[in-house]
Coordinates of C-alpha atoms in Angstrom, one line a residue:
Chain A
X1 CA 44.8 40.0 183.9
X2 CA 43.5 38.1 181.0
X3 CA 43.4 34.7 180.8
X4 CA 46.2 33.2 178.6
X5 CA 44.1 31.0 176.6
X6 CA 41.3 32.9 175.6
X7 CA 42.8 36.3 175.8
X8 CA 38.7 37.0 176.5
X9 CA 37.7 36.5 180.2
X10 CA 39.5 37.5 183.4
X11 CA 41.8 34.7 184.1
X12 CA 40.9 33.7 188.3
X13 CA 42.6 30.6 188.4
X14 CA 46.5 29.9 188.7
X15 CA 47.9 26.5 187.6
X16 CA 51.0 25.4 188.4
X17 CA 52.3 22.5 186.7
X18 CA 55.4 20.0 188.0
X19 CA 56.1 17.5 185.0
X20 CA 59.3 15.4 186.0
X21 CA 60.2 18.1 187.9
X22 CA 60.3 21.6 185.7
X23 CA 57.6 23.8 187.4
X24 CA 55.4 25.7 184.7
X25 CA 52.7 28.4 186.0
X26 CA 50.0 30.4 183.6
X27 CA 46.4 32.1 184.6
X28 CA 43.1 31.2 183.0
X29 CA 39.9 32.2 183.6
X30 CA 37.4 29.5 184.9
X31 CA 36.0 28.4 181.6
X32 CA 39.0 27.8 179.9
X33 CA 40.6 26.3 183.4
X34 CA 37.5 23.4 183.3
X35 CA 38.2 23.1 179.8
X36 CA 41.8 21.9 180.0
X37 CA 40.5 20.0 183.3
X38 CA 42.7 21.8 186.0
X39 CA 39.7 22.2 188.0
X40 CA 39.0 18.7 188.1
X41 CA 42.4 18.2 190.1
X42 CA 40.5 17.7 193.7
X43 CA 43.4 19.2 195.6
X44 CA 43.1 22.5 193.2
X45 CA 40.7 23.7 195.3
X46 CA 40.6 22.8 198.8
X47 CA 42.6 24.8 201.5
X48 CA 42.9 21.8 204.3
X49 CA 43.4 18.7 203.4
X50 CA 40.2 16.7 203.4
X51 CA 39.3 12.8 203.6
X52 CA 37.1 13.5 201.0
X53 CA 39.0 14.9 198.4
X54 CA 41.8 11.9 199.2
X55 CA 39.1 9.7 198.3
X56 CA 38.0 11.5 195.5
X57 CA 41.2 11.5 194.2
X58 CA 41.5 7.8 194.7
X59 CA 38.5 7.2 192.8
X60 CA 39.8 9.5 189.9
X61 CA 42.9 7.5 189.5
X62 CA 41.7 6.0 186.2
X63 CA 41.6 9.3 184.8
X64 CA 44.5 11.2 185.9
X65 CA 47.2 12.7 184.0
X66 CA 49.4 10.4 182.0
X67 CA 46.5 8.0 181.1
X68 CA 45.0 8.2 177.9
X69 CA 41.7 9.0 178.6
X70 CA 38.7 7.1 177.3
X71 CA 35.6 9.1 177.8
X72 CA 33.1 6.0 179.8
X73 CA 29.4 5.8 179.4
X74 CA 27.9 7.7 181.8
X75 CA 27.3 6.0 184.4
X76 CA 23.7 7.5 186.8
X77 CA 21.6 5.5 189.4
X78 CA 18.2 5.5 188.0
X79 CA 16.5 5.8 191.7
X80 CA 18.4 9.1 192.5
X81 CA 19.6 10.6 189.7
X82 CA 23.2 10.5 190.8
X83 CA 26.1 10.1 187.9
X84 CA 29.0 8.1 189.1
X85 CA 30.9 11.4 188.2
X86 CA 29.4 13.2 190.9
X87 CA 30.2 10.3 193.2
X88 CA 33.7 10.6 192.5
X89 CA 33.3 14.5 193.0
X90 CA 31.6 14.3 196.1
X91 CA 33.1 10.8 197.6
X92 CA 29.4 10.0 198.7
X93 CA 26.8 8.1 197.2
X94 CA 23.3 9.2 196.4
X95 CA 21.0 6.8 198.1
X96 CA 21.4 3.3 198.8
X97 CA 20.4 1.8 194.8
X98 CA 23.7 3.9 193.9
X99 CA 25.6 0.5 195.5
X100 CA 23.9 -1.7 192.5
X101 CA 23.9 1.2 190.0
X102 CA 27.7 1.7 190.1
X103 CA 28.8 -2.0 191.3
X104 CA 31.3 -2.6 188.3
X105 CA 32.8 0.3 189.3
X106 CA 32.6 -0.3 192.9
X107 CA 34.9 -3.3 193.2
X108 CA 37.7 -2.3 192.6
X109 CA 37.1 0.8 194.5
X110 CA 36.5 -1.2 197.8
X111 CA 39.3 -3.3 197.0
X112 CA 41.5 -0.2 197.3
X113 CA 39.7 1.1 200.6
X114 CA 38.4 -2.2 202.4
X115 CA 40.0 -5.4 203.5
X116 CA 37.2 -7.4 201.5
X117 CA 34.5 -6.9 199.1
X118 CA 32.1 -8.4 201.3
X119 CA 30.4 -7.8 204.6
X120 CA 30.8 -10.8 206.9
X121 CA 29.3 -8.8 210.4
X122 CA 26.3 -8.6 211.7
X123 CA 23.0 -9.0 209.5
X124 CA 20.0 -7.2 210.4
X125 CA 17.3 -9.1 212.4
X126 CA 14.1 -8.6 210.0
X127 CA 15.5 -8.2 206.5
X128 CA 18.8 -10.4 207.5
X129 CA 16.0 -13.7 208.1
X130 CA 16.2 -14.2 204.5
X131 CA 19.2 -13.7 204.0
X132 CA 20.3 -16.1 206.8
X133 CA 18.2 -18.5 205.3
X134 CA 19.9 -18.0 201.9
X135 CA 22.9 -18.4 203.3
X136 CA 22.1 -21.8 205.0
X137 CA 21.2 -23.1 201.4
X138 CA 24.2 -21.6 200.0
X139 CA 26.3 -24.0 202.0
X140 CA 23.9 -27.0 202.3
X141 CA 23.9 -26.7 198.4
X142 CA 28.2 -26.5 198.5
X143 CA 27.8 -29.5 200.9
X144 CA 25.8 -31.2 198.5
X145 CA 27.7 -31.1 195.5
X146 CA 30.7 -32.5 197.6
X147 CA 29.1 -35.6 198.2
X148 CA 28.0 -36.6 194.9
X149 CA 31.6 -35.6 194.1
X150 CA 32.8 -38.1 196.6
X151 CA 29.8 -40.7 195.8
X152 CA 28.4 -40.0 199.1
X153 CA 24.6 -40.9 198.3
X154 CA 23.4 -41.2 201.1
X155 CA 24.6 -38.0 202.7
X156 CA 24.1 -37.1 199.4
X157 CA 20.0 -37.5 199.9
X158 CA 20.0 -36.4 203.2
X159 CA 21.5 -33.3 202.0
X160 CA 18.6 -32.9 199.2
X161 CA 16.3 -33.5 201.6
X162 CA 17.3 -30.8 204.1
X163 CA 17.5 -28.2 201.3
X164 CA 13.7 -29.0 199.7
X165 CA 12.5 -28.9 203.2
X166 CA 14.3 -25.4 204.1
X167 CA 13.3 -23.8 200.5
X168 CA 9.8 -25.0 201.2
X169 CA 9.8 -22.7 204.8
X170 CA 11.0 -20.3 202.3
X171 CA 7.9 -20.1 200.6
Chain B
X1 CA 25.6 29.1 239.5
X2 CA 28.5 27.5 241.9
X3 CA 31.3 26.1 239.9
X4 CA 30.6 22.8 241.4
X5 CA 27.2 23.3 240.6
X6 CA 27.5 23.5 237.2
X7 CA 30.3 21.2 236.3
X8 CA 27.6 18.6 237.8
X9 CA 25.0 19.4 235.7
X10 CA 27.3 20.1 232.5
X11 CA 29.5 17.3 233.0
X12 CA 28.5 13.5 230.8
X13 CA 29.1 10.5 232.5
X14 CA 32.6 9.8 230.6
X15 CA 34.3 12.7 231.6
X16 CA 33.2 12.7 235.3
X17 CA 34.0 8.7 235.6
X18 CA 36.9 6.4 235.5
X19 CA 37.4 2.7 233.6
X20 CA 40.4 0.4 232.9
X21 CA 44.1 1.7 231.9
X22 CA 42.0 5.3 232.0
X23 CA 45.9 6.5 233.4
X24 CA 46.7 6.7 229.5
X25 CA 43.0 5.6 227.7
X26 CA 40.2 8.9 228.0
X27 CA 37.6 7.2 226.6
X28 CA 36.5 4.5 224.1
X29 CA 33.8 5.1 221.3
X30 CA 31.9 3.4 218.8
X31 CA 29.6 4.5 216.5
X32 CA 27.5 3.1 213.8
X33 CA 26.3 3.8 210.7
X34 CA 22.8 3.2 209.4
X35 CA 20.7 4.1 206.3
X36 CA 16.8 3.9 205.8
X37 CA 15.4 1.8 202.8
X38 CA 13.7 4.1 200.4
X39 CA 15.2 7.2 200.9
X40 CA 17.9 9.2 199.5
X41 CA 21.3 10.0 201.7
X42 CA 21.2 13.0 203.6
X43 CA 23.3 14.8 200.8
X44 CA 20.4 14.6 198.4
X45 CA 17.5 15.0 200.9
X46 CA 14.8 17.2 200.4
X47 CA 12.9 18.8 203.4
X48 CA 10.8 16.4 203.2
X49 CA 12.3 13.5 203.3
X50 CA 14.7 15.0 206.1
X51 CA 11.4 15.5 208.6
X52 CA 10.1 11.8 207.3
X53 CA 13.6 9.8 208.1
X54 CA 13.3 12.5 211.8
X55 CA 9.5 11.5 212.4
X56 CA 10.3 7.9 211.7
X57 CA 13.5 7.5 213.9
X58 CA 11.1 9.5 216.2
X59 CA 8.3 6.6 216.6
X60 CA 11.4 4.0 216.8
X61 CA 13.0 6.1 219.9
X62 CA 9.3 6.3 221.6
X63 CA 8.8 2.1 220.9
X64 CA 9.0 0.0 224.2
X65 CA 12.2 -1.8 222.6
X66 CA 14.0 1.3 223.1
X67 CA 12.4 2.7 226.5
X68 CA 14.4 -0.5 227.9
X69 CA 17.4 0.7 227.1
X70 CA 17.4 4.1 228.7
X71 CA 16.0 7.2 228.6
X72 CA 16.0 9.3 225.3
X73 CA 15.5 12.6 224.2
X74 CA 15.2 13.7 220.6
X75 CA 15.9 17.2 219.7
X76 CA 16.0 18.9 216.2
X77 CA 18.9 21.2 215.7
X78 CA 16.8 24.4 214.7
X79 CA 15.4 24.3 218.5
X80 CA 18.7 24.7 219.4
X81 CA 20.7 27.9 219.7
X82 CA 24.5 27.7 218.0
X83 CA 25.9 28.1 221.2
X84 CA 24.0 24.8 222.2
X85 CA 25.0 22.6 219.5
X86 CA 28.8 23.9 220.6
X87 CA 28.1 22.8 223.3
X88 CA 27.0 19.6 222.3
X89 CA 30.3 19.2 219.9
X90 CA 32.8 20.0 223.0
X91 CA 31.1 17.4 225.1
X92 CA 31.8 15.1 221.8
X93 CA 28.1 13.8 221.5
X94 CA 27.7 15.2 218.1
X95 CA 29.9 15.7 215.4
X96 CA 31.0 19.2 214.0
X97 CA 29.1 18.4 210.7
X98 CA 26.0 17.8 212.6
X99 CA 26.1 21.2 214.0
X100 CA 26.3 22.7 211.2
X101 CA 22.4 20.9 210.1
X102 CA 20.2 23.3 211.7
X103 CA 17.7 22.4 209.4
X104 CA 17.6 18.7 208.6
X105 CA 19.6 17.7 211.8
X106 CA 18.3 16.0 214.9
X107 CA 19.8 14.1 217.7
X108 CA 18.6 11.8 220.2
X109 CA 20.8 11.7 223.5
X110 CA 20.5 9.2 226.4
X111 CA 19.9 11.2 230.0
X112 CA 23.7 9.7 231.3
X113 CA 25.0 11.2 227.8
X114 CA 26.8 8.1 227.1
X115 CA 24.8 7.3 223.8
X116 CA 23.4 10.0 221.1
X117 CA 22.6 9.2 217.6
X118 CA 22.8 11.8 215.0
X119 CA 20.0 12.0 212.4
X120 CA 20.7 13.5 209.0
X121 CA 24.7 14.1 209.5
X122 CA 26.2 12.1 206.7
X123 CA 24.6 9.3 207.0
X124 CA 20.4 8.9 208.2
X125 CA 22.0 7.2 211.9
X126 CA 24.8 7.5 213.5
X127 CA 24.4 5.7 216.6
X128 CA 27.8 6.5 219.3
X129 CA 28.2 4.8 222.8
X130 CA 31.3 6.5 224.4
X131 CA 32.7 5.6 227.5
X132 CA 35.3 6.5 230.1
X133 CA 38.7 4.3 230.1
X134 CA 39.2 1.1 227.6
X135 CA 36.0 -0.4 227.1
X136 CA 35.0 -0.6 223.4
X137 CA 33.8 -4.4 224.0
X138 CA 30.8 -2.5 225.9
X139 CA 31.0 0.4 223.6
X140 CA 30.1 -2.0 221.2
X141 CA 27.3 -4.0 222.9
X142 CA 25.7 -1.1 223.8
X143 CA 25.6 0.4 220.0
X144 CA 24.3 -3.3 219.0
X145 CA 21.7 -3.3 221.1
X146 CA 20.4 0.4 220.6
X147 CA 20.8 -0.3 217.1
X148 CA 18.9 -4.1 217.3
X149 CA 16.0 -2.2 219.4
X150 CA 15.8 0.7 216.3
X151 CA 16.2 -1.8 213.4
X152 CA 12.8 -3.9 214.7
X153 CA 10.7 -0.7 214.2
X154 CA 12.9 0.6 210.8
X155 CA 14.0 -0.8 207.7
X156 CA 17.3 -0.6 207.3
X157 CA 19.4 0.0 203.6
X158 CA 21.0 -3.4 203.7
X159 CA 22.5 -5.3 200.8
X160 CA 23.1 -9.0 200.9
X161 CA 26.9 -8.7 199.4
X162 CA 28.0 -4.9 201.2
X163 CA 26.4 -5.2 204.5
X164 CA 24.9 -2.1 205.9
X165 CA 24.4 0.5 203.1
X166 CA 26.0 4.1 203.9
X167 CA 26.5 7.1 201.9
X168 CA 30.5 7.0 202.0
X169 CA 31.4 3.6 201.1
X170 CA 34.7 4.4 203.2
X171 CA 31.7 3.1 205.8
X172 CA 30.4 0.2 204.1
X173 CA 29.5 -3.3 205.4
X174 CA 29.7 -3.2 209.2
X175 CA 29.4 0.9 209.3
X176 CA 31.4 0.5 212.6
X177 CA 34.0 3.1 213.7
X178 CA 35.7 2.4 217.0
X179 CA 38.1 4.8 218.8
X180 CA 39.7 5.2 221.5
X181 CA 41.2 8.7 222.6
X182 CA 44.9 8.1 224.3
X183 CA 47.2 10.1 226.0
X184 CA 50.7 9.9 225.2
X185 CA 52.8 12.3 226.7
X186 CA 55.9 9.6 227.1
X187 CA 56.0 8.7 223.6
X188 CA 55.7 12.5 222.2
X189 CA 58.5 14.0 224.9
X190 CA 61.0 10.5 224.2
X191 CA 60.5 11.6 220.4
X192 CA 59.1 8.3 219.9
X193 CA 55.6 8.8 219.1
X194 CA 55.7 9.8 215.1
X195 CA 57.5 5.6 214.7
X196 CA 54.2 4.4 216.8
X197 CA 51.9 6.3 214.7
X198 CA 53.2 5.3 211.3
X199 CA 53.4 1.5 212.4
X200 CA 49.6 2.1 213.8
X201 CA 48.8 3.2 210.5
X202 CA 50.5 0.4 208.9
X203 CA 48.2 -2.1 210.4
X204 CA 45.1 -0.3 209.1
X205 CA 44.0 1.6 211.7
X206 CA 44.2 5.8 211.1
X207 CA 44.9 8.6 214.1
X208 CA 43.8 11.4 214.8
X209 CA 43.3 14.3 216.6
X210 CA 40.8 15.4 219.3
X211 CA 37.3 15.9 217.3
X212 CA 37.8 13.6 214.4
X213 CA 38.7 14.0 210.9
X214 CA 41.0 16.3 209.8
X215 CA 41.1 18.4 213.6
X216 CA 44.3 18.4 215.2
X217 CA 46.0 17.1 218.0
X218 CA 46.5 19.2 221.1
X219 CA 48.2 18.1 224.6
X220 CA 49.5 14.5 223.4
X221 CA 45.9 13.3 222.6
X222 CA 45.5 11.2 219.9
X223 CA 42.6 9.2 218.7
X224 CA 43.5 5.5 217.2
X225 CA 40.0 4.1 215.2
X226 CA 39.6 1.8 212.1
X227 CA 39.8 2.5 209.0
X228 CA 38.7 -0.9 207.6
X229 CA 34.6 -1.3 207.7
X230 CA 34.0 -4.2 204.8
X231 CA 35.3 -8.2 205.4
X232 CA 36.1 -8.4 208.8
X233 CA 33.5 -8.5 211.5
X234 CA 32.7 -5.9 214.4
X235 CA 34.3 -8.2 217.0
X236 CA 37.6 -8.9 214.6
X237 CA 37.8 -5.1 213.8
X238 CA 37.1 -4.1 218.1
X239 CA 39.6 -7.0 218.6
X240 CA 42.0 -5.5 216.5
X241 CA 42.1 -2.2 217.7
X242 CA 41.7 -3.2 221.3
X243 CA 45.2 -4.9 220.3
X244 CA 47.0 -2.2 218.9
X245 CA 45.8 0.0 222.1
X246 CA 47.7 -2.3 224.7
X247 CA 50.7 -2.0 222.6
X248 CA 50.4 1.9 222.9
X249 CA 49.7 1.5 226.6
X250 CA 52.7 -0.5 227.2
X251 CA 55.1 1.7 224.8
X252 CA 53.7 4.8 226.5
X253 CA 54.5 3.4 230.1
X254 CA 58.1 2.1 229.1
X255 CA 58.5 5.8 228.1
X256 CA 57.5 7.4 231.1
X257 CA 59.6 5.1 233.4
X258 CA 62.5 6.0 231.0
X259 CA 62.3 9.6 231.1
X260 CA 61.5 9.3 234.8
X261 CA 64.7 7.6 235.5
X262 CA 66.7 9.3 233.4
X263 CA 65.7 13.0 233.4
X264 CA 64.1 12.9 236.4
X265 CA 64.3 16.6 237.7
X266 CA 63.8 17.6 234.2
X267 CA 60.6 16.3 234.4
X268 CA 59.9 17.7 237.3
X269 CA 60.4 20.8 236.7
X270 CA 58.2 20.7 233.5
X271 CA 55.3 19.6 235.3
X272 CA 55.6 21.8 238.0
X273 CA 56.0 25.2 235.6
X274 CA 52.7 23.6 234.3
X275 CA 50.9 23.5 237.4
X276 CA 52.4 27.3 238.4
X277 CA 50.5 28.8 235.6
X278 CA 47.2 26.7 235.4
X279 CA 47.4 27.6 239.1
X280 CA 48.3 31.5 238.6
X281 CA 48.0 32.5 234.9
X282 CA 45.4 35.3 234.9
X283 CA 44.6 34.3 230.9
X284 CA 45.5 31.3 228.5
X285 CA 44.3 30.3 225.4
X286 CA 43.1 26.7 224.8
X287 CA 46.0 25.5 223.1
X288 CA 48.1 26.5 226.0
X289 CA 45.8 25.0 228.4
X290 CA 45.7 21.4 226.8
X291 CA 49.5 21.5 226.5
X292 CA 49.6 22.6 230.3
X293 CA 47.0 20.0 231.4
X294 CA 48.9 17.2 229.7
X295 CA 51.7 17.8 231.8
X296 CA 49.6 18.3 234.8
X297 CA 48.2 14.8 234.4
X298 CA 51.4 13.5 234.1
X299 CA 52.5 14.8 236.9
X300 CA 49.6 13.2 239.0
X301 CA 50.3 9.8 237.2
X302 CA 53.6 9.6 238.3
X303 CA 53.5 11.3 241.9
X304 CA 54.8 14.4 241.6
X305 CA 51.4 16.2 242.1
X306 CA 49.4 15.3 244.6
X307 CA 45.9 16.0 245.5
X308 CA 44.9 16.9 242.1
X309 CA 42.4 14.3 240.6
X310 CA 43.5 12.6 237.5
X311 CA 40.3 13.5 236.0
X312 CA 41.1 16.7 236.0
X313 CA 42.6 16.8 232.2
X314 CA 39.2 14.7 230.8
X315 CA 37.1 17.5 232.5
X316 CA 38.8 21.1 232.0
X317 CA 39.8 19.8 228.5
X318 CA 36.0 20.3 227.7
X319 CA 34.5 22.4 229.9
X320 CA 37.9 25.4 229.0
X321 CA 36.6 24.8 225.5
X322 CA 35.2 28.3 224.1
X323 CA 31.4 27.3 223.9
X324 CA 31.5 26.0 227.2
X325 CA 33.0 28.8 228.9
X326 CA 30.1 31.0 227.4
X327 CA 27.5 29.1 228.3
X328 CA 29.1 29.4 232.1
X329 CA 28.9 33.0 231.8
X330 CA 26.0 33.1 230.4
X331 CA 27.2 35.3 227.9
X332 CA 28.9 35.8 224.2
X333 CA 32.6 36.3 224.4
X334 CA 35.5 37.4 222.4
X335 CA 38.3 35.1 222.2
X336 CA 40.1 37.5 225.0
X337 CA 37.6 37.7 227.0
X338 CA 37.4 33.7 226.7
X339 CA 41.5 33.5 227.8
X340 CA 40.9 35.3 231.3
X341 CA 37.4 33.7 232.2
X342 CA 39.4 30.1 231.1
X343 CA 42.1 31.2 233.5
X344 CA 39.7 32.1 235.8
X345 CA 37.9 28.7 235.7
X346 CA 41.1 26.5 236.1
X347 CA 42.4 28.8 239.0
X348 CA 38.7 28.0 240.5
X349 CA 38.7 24.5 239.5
X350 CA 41.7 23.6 241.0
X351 CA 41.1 25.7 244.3
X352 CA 38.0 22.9 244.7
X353 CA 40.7 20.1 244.9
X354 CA 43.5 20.2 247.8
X355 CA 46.8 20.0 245.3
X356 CA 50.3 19.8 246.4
X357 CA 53.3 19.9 244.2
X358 CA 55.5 17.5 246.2
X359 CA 59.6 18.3 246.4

């Protein structure tokens, strides 16, 4: 059999179509299928249902059906060469820059998938000192700003005092 | 090779042991998920960077931080035969994807087989503590520590905002997944049990069956782990589970005392037809035999078979599974030749205890 767009190549892929419920079926060949975007359905081609391809799915909700889509900038992570594309194909990311590479897309992505958008577990030992550390400002800092709100001036300095001394360890 | 013999030296410390509520939890298991700074994920490695991440999580196994904590073994996958790595899936110390890594996979397993880590599966680390009954507070302490001991010789991927950095970000932040594997024959025979697992999965936790993702659920096990890895802590996301588990337990014993008291002979009966053919069949295949072992073990946990140990479903669950059963006879065999050696095993296994179906 042909494939009923191109009338050229052998069609090998069968899509059927449910569109408020009237069920439509024709046979293109693999070009023409990736052409209209069939193939990019991620339950076209699996046989068992798989995690990945759920997720995959979830992370090509912008783009499904129905939407009008709007072609993005090509999104790729400069240390591995991975397109965000590809991380929505495969539902894993390339190496561990991919997390800052694809973060405006990520958030709402782990808002779907997570509770939060931010780890508040454990912290690594050697690189979590810093980040301990910055964490400690971060509040000091908060602290700080409070009491000048509230006229506080002497906590106020105390405060000031505590945070020059813990950003001088820093250095 | 005695039977005895062997199910000594094949058996892990989880199946051979008991632990708390262990008449309805199996086991409890926790692993963790960890990425090295400054190389790509395992599903863009190169050869080369899959021996580097092996000879570096080598050194950090060999380092006296780790040498208190146990003795460890690493071994690649290519010095391992198929069978082996079976093997190594039934007794659940490595994953089914691991297997499959003959060339960039390693593992490093703890002599009591109660922690491995996987190196190169999806992630560079996944370190897993399981252990017999409900225990995933020590589950988790040990993965914490194992983990603390390999993070001061490694650098970590670890990002200030997402936690721990992992290649599926259905992972990331904490990178912990805890499970605990239940038995729930009450809840499945009161027709109760598909209302417990969509409430269970309502409260963000996901079930499944015996080896993980997408593998299905013989003889009323189910496995009950988070799905949530990013905002809430380890201890929250343990607490949590450990939560939802009790409520199981307790459903799962109402159930039984129901069905006890009101289809009593019922009951007994089923068990008993159970026990006739693990006892007498001359072949079974494994789906028969888990379905056949639940009832057993429910039978022993509420008296109507005697003399059988209650470990006996943990044990023959893995060691009837097909790679084990080969490596017992020392031989390949085809699936029929695996349902009459299976039969054969139970028949044996259950000779070794001194059973009695009361009534």
């Amino acid at each position: 059999m042909l494939c009923e767009r191109c009338h050229e190549r052998p069609a090998t892929v069968h899509v059927t179509k449910i569109i408020n419920g009237e069920k439509t079926g024709y046979h293109l060949c693999e070009v023409c299928a990736k052409e209209q975007g069939e193939v990019l359905n991620p339950f076209v081609a699996g046989n068992a249902f798989d995690f990945n391809k759920l997720l995959s799915g979830l992370l090509n909700m912008e783009s499904s059906p129905g939407y009008a889509t709007v072609q993005s900038v090509q999104l790729r992570c400069p240390s591995c060469g991975m397109t965000y594309n590809q991380f929505t194909q495969l539902g894993r990311f390339g190496c561990p820059d991919c997390y800052d590479s694809f973060s405006s897309r990520l958030e709402p992505l782990l808002r779907r998938i997570q509770t939060g958008t931010s780890h508040t577990g454990k912290v690594p030992v050697k690189s979590g000192a810093t980040l301990q550390q910055k964490r400690r400002l971060e509040a000091l800092r908060r602290e700080l700003q409070q009491a000048v709100a509230n006229e506080q001036f002497e906590r106020a300095a105390e405060l000031r005092d505590q945070i020059k001394l813990l950003e001088q360890q820093g250095d | 090779m005695s039977l005895s013999d062997f199910l000594q030296r094949a058996m892990s410390r989880w199946m051979k042991e008991g632990g708390p509520e262990d008449d309805i939890v199996l086991t409890s298991r926790v692993r963790v998920a960890r990425n090295l700074q400054g190389y790509p994920f395992p599903v863009l490695q190169t050869d080369s960077h899959a021996r580097e991440v092996i000879e570096s999580v080598a050194r950090a196994v060999a380092s006296p931080s780790m040498a208190s904590l146990g003795k460890f073994e690493l071994v690649r996958c290519q010095d391992l035969s198929a069978l082996d790595r079976q093997v190594f899936v039934e007794k659940h110390l490595i994953s089914p994807d691991l297997a499959q890594q003959e060339k960039h996979g390693a593992m490093v397993l703890r002599d009591d087989e109660l922690v491995s880590i996987m190196i190169n599966e999806e992630d560079h680390l996944r370190i897993q503590c399981i252990y017999p009954g409900l225990r995933l507070e020590d589950a988790w302490k040990t993965a914490s520590a194992i983990d603390d001991a390999l993070e001061s010789q490694l650098t970590y991927a670890y990002h200030d905002t997402y936690g721990y950095l992992t290649a599926c970000p259905t992972n990331v932040g904490t990178g912990i997944r805890a499970s605990v594997m239940m038995h729930l024959p009450g809840l499945v025979l009161s027709g109760s049990i598909n209302r417990m697992l969509t409430a269970v999965s309502q409260v963000g936790l996901a079930v499944r069956g015996m080896y993980g993702e997408g593998s299905e659920s013989y003889g009323n096990l189910f496995q009950v782990s988070n799905q949530i890895t990013l905002g809430e802590t380890e201890e929250e996301i343990t607490q949590n589970l450990r939560s939802v588990v009790y409520q199981l337990i307790e459903h799962e014993r109402n159930a039984r005392k129901a069905l006890l008291a009101r289809n009593r002979t019922q009951l007994e009966d089923r068990v008993s037809r159970s026990f006739g053919i693990l006892a007498y069949a001359r072949r079974i295949d494994t789906k028969e035999t888990m379905e056949r072992l639940s009832d057993v073990r429910l039978g022993i946990d509420l008296g109507i078979i005697q003399g059988v140990s209650a470990g006996i479903l943990k044990e023959l669950m893995v060691t009837t599974q097909p790679a084990f059963l080969q490596k017992y006879s020392n031989r390949e065999l085809s699936a029929s030749e695996r349902d009459v050696r299976r039969a054969a095993l139970i028949r044996e296994r259950l000779r070794l205890d001194d059973m009695e179906v009361q009534g």
